[in-house]
Amino acid sequence: MLIRINIMAIIPITVYGDKILRQKAQSVKAVSDELIGKIRNMFDTMRNAKGIGLAANQVGFRESLFLVDLQGIEGYEKFKPLVLINPEIILHSDEVSVMEEGCLSLPSIRVDVERAEKIKVRFINTDEKEEEIEADDLLARVILHEYDHLIGKMIPDRVAEDVKKQLSKELSNIMNREIEIDYPITKG
Ligand code: ZN
């Protein structure tokens, strides 16, 4: 008899102040079994934290890849979870939109961020095939947010100076782990 055991692997999420969140991701050379295992653990971690996107450096990995899963959002129930490896944003619309964003690495913070309304992204999938996706609205936003993580950027880098100033107390609370959250984060 074959017994398959699925072990959930939840990895502590890196938070604002952790150095890896400021480092550029490294291009993936091959989609190895080890990488597939990491991706599976990232999905477990993202779902446990009820996130809709997760970049590799948010769980301490250096690879250039992120996940997007909008299934839990109204209107996106049929969304097929995406794994974008070595993504490149190849087109941005001039048209922008403003939407409130949060980030698993910035617990408790929600802030309006302006981003391109439409994008085109090129990446490789887990079968090592190149794909291109045109996205708008929430999907474009999540992709741009996650892509930012891979170049070491986060929400506070995308808002005006005065808005960033208003966030400074919350940011230092996060860095000092003076926050209550219901998913594991790094110890700092
Ligand atoms: Zn984020």
PDB file of C-alpha atoms and ligand atoms in Angstrom:
ATOM      1  CA  MET A   1       0.000   0.000   0.000  1.00  0.00           C
ATOM      2  CA  LEU A   2       1.280   3.404  -0.905  1.00  0.00           C
ATOM      3  CA  ILE A   3       0.782   6.049   1.679  1.00  0.00           C
ATOM      4  CA  ARG A   4       1.370   9.552   0.523  1.00  0.00           C
ATOM      5  CA  ILE A   5       2.048  12.000   3.269  1.00  0.00           C
ATOM      6  CA  ASN A   6       1.752  15.669   2.511  1.00  0.00           C
ATOM      7  CA  ILE A   7       3.657  17.661   5.028  1.00  0.00           C
ATOM      8  CA  MET A   8       2.858  21.338   5.122  1.00  0.00           C
ATOM      9  CA  ALA A   9       5.994  23.400   5.301  1.00  0.00           C
ATOM     10  CA  ILE A  10       5.456  26.884   6.614  1.00  0.00           C
ATOM     11  CA  ILE A  11       8.518  29.086   6.424  1.00  0.00           C
ATOM     12  CA  PRO A  12       8.903  32.204   8.599  1.00  0.00           C
ATOM     13  CA  ILE A  13       8.296  35.300   6.476  1.00  0.00           C
ATOM     14  CA  THR A  14      10.961  37.991   6.312  1.00  0.00           C
ATOM     15  CA  VAL A  15       9.812  41.453   7.364  1.00  0.00           C
ATOM     16  CA  TYR A  16      10.809  45.055   6.782  1.00  0.00           C
ATOM     17  CA  GLY A  17      14.379  45.536   7.942  1.00  0.00           C
ATOM     18  CA  ASP A  18      15.530  42.042   6.953  1.00  0.00           C
ATOM     19  CA  LYS A  19      18.484  42.508   4.577  1.00  0.00           C
ATOM     20  CA  ILE A  20      17.397  39.961   1.997  1.00  0.00           C
ATOM     21  CA  LEU A  21      14.347  42.082   1.187  1.00  0.00           C
ATOM     22  CA  ARG A  22      16.720  44.769  -0.087  1.00  0.00           C
ATOM     23  CA  GLN A  23      18.774  42.440  -2.256  1.00  0.00           C
ATOM     24  CA  LYS A  24      18.280  41.730  -5.928  1.00  0.00           C
ATOM     25  CA  ALA A  25      17.145  38.211  -6.721  1.00  0.00           C
ATOM     26  CA  GLN A  26      19.378  35.834  -8.664  1.00  0.00           C
ATOM     27  CA  SER A  27      18.342  34.489 -12.029  1.00  0.00           C
ATOM     28  CA  VAL A  28      17.206  30.861 -11.991  1.00  0.00           C
ATOM     29  CA  LYS A  29      19.333  28.602 -14.229  1.00  0.00           C
ATOM     30  CA  ALA A  30      17.201  25.467 -14.127  1.00  0.00           C
ATOM     31  CA  VAL A  31      13.923  24.378 -12.582  1.00  0.00           C
ATOM     32  CA  SER A  32      15.337  21.585 -10.412  1.00  0.00           C
ATOM     33  CA  ASP A  33      13.419  19.252  -8.108  1.00  0.00           C
ATOM     34  CA  GLU A  34      14.889  21.231  -5.245  1.00  0.00           C
ATOM     35  CA  LEU A  35      13.381  24.414  -6.676  1.00  0.00           C
ATOM     36  CA  ILE A  36       9.995  22.742  -7.125  1.00  0.00           C
ATOM     37  CA  GLY A  37      10.155  21.747  -3.435  1.00  0.00           C
ATOM     38  CA  LYS A  38      10.888  25.352  -2.477  1.00  0.00           C
ATOM     39  CA  ILE A  39       7.953  26.545  -4.586  1.00  0.00           C
ATOM     40  CA  ARG A  40       5.644  24.061  -2.867  1.00  0.00           C
ATOM     41  CA  ASN A  41       6.770  25.344   0.527  1.00  0.00           C
ATOM     42  CA  MET A  42       6.217  28.897  -0.657  1.00  0.00           C
ATOM     43  CA  PHE A  43       2.617  28.039  -1.604  1.00  0.00           C
ATOM     44  CA  ASP A  44       2.032  26.518   1.861  1.00  0.00           C
ATOM     45  CA  THR A  45       3.532  29.612   3.468  1.00  0.00           C
ATOM     46  CA  MET A  46       1.533  32.060   1.348  1.00  0.00           C
ATOM     47  CA  ARG A  47      -1.759  30.254   1.960  1.00  0.00           C
ATOM     48  CA  ASN A  48      -1.134  29.964   5.676  1.00  0.00           C
ATOM     49  CA  ALA A  49      -0.624  33.736   5.808  1.00  0.00           C
ATOM     50  CA  LYS A  50      -3.633  34.330   3.516  1.00  0.00           C
ATOM     51  CA  GLY A  51      -1.479  36.182   1.000  1.00  0.00           C
ATOM     52  CA  ILE A  52      -2.258  36.641  -2.693  1.00  0.00           C
ATOM     53  CA  GLY A  53       1.381  36.901  -3.727  1.00  0.00           C
ATOM     54  CA  LEU A  54       4.760  35.877  -2.333  1.00  0.00           C
ATOM     55  CA  ALA A  55       8.265  36.556  -3.599  1.00  0.00           C
ATOM     56  CA  ALA A  56      11.179  34.200  -2.900  1.00  0.00           C
ATOM     57  CA  ASN A  57      13.086  36.675  -0.704  1.00  0.00           C
ATOM     58  CA  GLN A  58      10.041  36.899   1.573  1.00  0.00           C
ATOM     59  CA  VAL A  59      10.938  33.404   2.746  1.00  0.00           C
ATOM     60  CA  GLY A  60      14.715  33.884   2.587  1.00  0.00           C
ATOM     61  CA  PHE A  61      15.302  32.411  -0.889  1.00  0.00           C
ATOM     62  CA  ARG A  62      17.456  34.254  -3.414  1.00  0.00           C
ATOM     63  CA  GLU A  63      15.901  32.940  -6.602  1.00  0.00           C
ATOM     64  CA  SER A  64      14.145  35.288  -8.997  1.00  0.00           C
ATOM     65  CA  LEU A  65      10.613  33.999  -8.685  1.00  0.00           C
ATOM     66  CA  PHE A  66       7.265  34.771  -7.156  1.00  0.00           C
ATOM     67  CA  LEU A  67       3.801  33.280  -6.788  1.00  0.00           C
ATOM     68  CA  VAL A  68       0.402  34.818  -7.389  1.00  0.00           C
ATOM     69  CA  ASP A  69      -2.874  33.273  -6.269  1.00  0.00           C
ATOM     70  CA  LEU A  70      -6.031  35.343  -6.509  1.00  0.00           C
ATOM     71  CA  GLN A  71      -8.449  32.431  -6.029  1.00  0.00           C
ATOM     72  CA  GLY A  72      -9.643  33.705  -2.668  1.00  0.00           C
ATOM     73  CA  ILE A  73     -10.680  37.076  -4.140  1.00  0.00           C
ATOM     74  CA  GLU A  74     -14.248  37.651  -5.259  1.00  0.00           C
ATOM     75  CA  GLY A  75     -14.447  37.503  -9.026  1.00  0.00           C
ATOM     76  CA  TYR A  76     -11.217  35.472  -9.319  1.00  0.00           C
ATOM     77  CA  GLU A  77     -12.501  32.098  -8.074  1.00  0.00           C
ATOM     78  CA  LYS A  78     -11.341  30.374 -11.287  1.00  0.00           C
ATOM     79  CA  PHE A  79      -7.882  31.930 -11.173  1.00  0.00           C
ATOM     80  CA  LYS A  80      -5.097  29.433 -11.824  1.00  0.00           C
ATOM     81  CA  PRO A  81      -2.210  30.036  -9.376  1.00  0.00           C
ATOM     82  CA  LEU A  82       0.883  31.336 -11.148  1.00  0.00           C
ATOM     83  CA  VAL A  83       4.579  30.741 -10.601  1.00  0.00           C
ATOM     84  CA  LEU A  84       6.670  33.362 -12.404  1.00  0.00           C
ATOM     85  CA  ILE A  85      10.357  32.495 -12.674  1.00  0.00           C
ATOM     86  CA  ASN A  86      12.897  35.068 -13.928  1.00  0.00           C
ATOM     87  CA  PRO A  87      10.082  37.546 -14.638  1.00  0.00           C
ATOM     88  CA  GLU A  88      10.632  40.666 -16.721  1.00  0.00           C
ATOM     89  CA  ILE A  89       8.084  43.446 -17.054  1.00  0.00           C
ATOM     90  CA  ILE A  90       8.217  44.103 -20.790  1.00  0.00           C
ATOM     91  CA  LEU A  91       5.407  46.662 -21.068  1.00  0.00           C
ATOM     92  CA  HIS A  92       3.826  49.194 -18.694  1.00  0.00           C
ATOM     93  CA  SER A  93       0.782  51.237 -19.643  1.00  0.00           C
ATOM     94  CA  ASP A  94       1.051  55.021 -19.224  1.00  0.00           C
ATOM     95  CA  GLU A  95      -2.314  54.808 -17.563  1.00  0.00           C
ATOM     96  CA  VAL A  96      -1.975  54.379 -13.805  1.00  0.00           C
ATOM     97  CA  SER A  97      -4.319  53.437 -10.998  1.00  0.00           C
ATOM     98  CA  VAL A  98      -4.235  53.823  -7.240  1.00  0.00           C
ATOM     99  CA  MET A  99      -5.178  50.961  -4.946  1.00  0.00           C
ATOM    100  CA  GLU A 100      -4.619  50.166  -1.298  1.00  0.00           C
ATOM    101  CA  GLU A 101      -1.908  47.553  -0.843  1.00  0.00           C
ATOM    102  CA  GLY A 102      -0.662  45.404   1.956  1.00  0.00           C
ATOM    103  CA  CYS A 103       2.352  43.113   2.133  1.00  0.00           C
ATOM    104  CA  LEU A 104       3.082  40.025   4.215  1.00  0.00           C
ATOM    105  CA  SER A 105       6.486  41.568   5.002  1.00  0.00           C
ATOM    106  CA  LEU A 106       4.811  44.767   6.242  1.00  0.00           C
ATOM    107  CA  PRO A 107       2.192  43.405   8.637  1.00  0.00           C
ATOM    108  CA  SER A 108      -0.483  45.918   9.721  1.00  0.00           C
ATOM    109  CA  ILE A 109       0.424  48.437   7.026  1.00  0.00           C
ATOM    110  CA  ARG A 110      -2.046  49.286   4.271  1.00  0.00           C
ATOM    111  CA  VAL A 111      -1.387  52.208   2.004  1.00  0.00           C
ATOM    112  CA  ASP A 112      -2.443  53.595  -1.374  1.00  0.00           C
ATOM    113  CA  VAL A 113       0.089  52.904  -4.101  1.00  0.00           C
ATOM    114  CA  GLU A 114       0.072  54.198  -7.667  1.00  0.00           C
ATOM    115  CA  ARG A 115       1.077  51.701 -10.326  1.00  0.00           C
ATOM    116  CA  ALA A 116       0.653  51.090 -14.050  1.00  0.00           C
ATOM    117  CA  GLU A 117      -2.864  49.866 -14.817  1.00  0.00           C
ATOM    118  CA  LYS A 118      -1.749  47.375 -17.470  1.00  0.00           C
ATOM    119  CA  ILE A 119       1.425  45.405 -17.966  1.00  0.00           C
ATOM    120  CA  LYS A 120       2.917  42.622 -19.971  1.00  0.00           C
ATOM    121  CA  VAL A 121       5.250  40.209 -18.166  1.00  0.00           C
ATOM    122  CA  ARG A 122       7.555  37.560 -19.600  1.00  0.00           C
ATOM    123  CA  PHE A 123       8.758  34.689 -17.415  1.00  0.00           C
ATOM    124  CA  ILE A 124       9.470  30.991 -17.407  1.00  0.00           C
ATOM    125  CA  ASN A 125       7.022  28.580 -15.833  1.00  0.00           C
ATOM    126  CA  THR A 126       7.755  25.449 -13.790  1.00  0.00           C
ATOM    127  CA  ASP A 127       8.011  23.431 -17.051  1.00  0.00           C
ATOM    128  CA  GLU A 128      10.848  25.763 -18.088  1.00  0.00           C
ATOM    129  CA  LYS A 129       8.694  27.167 -20.898  1.00  0.00           C
ATOM    130  CA  GLU A 130       8.690  30.861 -21.649  1.00  0.00           C
ATOM    131  CA  GLU A 131       5.332  32.562 -21.203  1.00  0.00           C
ATOM    132  CA  GLU A 132       3.960  36.048 -21.597  1.00  0.00           C
ATOM    133  CA  ILE A 133       0.916  37.369 -19.803  1.00  0.00           C
ATOM    134  CA  GLU A 134      -0.929  40.616 -20.293  1.00  0.00           C
ATOM    135  CA  ALA A 135      -2.481  41.740 -17.044  1.00  0.00           C
ATOM    136  CA  ASP A 136      -4.520  44.623 -15.757  1.00  0.00           C
ATOM    137  CA  ASP A 137      -6.300  45.676 -12.586  1.00  0.00           C
ATOM    138  CA  LEU A 138      -5.538  43.519  -9.502  1.00  0.00           C
ATOM    139  CA  LEU A 139      -3.386  40.961 -11.348  1.00  0.00           C
ATOM    140  CA  ALA A 140      -1.155  43.686 -12.819  1.00  0.00           C
ATOM    141  CA  ARG A 141      -0.851  45.238  -9.376  1.00  0.00           C
ATOM    142  CA  VAL A 142       0.113  42.013  -7.615  1.00  0.00           C
ATOM    143  CA  ILE A 143       2.659  41.194 -10.325  1.00  0.00           C
ATOM    144  CA  LEU A 144       4.222  44.664 -10.060  1.00  0.00           C
ATOM    145  CA  HIS A 145       4.253  44.454  -6.252  1.00  0.00           C
ATOM    146  CA  GLU A 146       5.927  41.037  -6.276  1.00  0.00           C
ATOM    147  CA  TYR A 147       8.330  42.026  -9.045  1.00  0.00           C
ATOM    148  CA  ASP A 148       9.394  44.953  -6.851  1.00  0.00           C
ATOM    149  CA  HIS A 149      10.442  42.467  -4.151  1.00  0.00           C
ATOM    150  CA  LEU A 150      12.806  40.816  -6.640  1.00  0.00           C
ATOM    151  CA  ILE A 151      14.583  44.126  -7.220  1.00  0.00           C
ATOM    152  CA  GLY A 152      14.758  44.883  -3.502  1.00  0.00           C
ATOM    153  CA  LYS A 153      11.893  47.377  -3.429  1.00  0.00           C
ATOM    154  CA  MET A 154       8.868  47.529  -1.139  1.00  0.00           C
ATOM    155  CA  ILE A 155       5.725  49.613  -0.721  1.00  0.00           C
ATOM    156  CA  PRO A 156       7.435  52.430   1.253  1.00  0.00           C
ATOM    157  CA  ASP A 157       9.668  53.040  -1.798  1.00  0.00           C
ATOM    158  CA  ARG A 158       6.584  53.593  -3.950  1.00  0.00           C
ATOM    159  CA  VAL A 159       4.851  56.300  -1.930  1.00  0.00           C
ATOM    160  CA  ALA A 160       5.537  60.014  -1.440  1.00  0.00           C
ATOM    161  CA  GLU A 161       8.083  61.084   1.222  1.00  0.00           C
ATOM    162  CA  ASP A 162       5.380  62.476   3.546  1.00  0.00           C
ATOM    163  CA  VAL A 163       3.423  59.212   3.396  1.00  0.00           C
ATOM    164  CA  LYS A 164       6.603  57.280   4.157  1.00  0.00           C
ATOM    165  CA  LYS A 165       7.203  59.580   7.150  1.00  0.00           C
ATOM    166  CA  GLN A 166       3.726  58.805   8.459  1.00  0.00           C
ATOM    167  CA  LEU A 167       4.607  55.108   8.295  1.00  0.00           C
ATOM    168  CA  SER A 168       7.874  55.441  10.196  1.00  0.00           C
ATOM    169  CA  LYS A 169       6.495  54.432  13.613  1.00  0.00           C
ATOM    170  CA  GLU A 170       4.799  51.346  12.196  1.00  0.00           C
ATOM    171  CA  LEU A 171       7.927  50.462  10.229  1.00  0.00           C
ATOM    172  CA  SER A 172      10.078  50.595  13.340  1.00  0.00           C
ATOM    173  CA  ASN A 173       7.506  48.515  15.230  1.00  0.00           C
ATOM    174  CA  ILE A 174       7.794  45.886  12.517  1.00  0.00           C
ATOM    175  CA  MET A 175      11.596  45.955  12.646  1.00  0.00           C
ATOM    176  CA  ASN A 176      11.438  45.534  16.435  1.00  0.00           C
ATOM    177  CA  ARG A 177       8.825  42.764  16.144  1.00  0.00           C
ATOM    178  CA  GLU A 178       6.429  44.827  18.241  1.00  0.00           C
ATOM    179  CA  ILE A 179       3.486  43.548  16.275  1.00  0.00           C
ATOM    180  CA  GLU A 180       0.884  40.858  16.591  1.00  0.00           C
ATOM    181  CA  ILE A 181       0.378  38.644  13.597  1.00  0.00           C
ATOM    182  CA  ASP A 182      -1.001  35.198  13.071  1.00  0.00           C
ATOM    183  CA  TYR A 183       1.719  33.753  10.846  1.00  0.00           C
ATOM    184  CA  PRO A 184       5.382  33.026  11.576  1.00  0.00           C
ATOM    185  CA  ILE A 185       7.947  35.732  10.796  1.00  0.00           C
ATOM    186  CA  THR A 186      11.712  35.753  11.097  1.00  0.00           C
ATOM    187  CA  LYS A 187      13.198  36.521  14.517  1.00  0.00           C
ATOM    188  CA  GLY A 188      15.220  39.473  13.216  1.00  0.00           C
TER     189      GLY A 188
HETATM  190 ZN    ZN B   1       4.989  42.352  -0.541  1.00  0.00          ZN
END
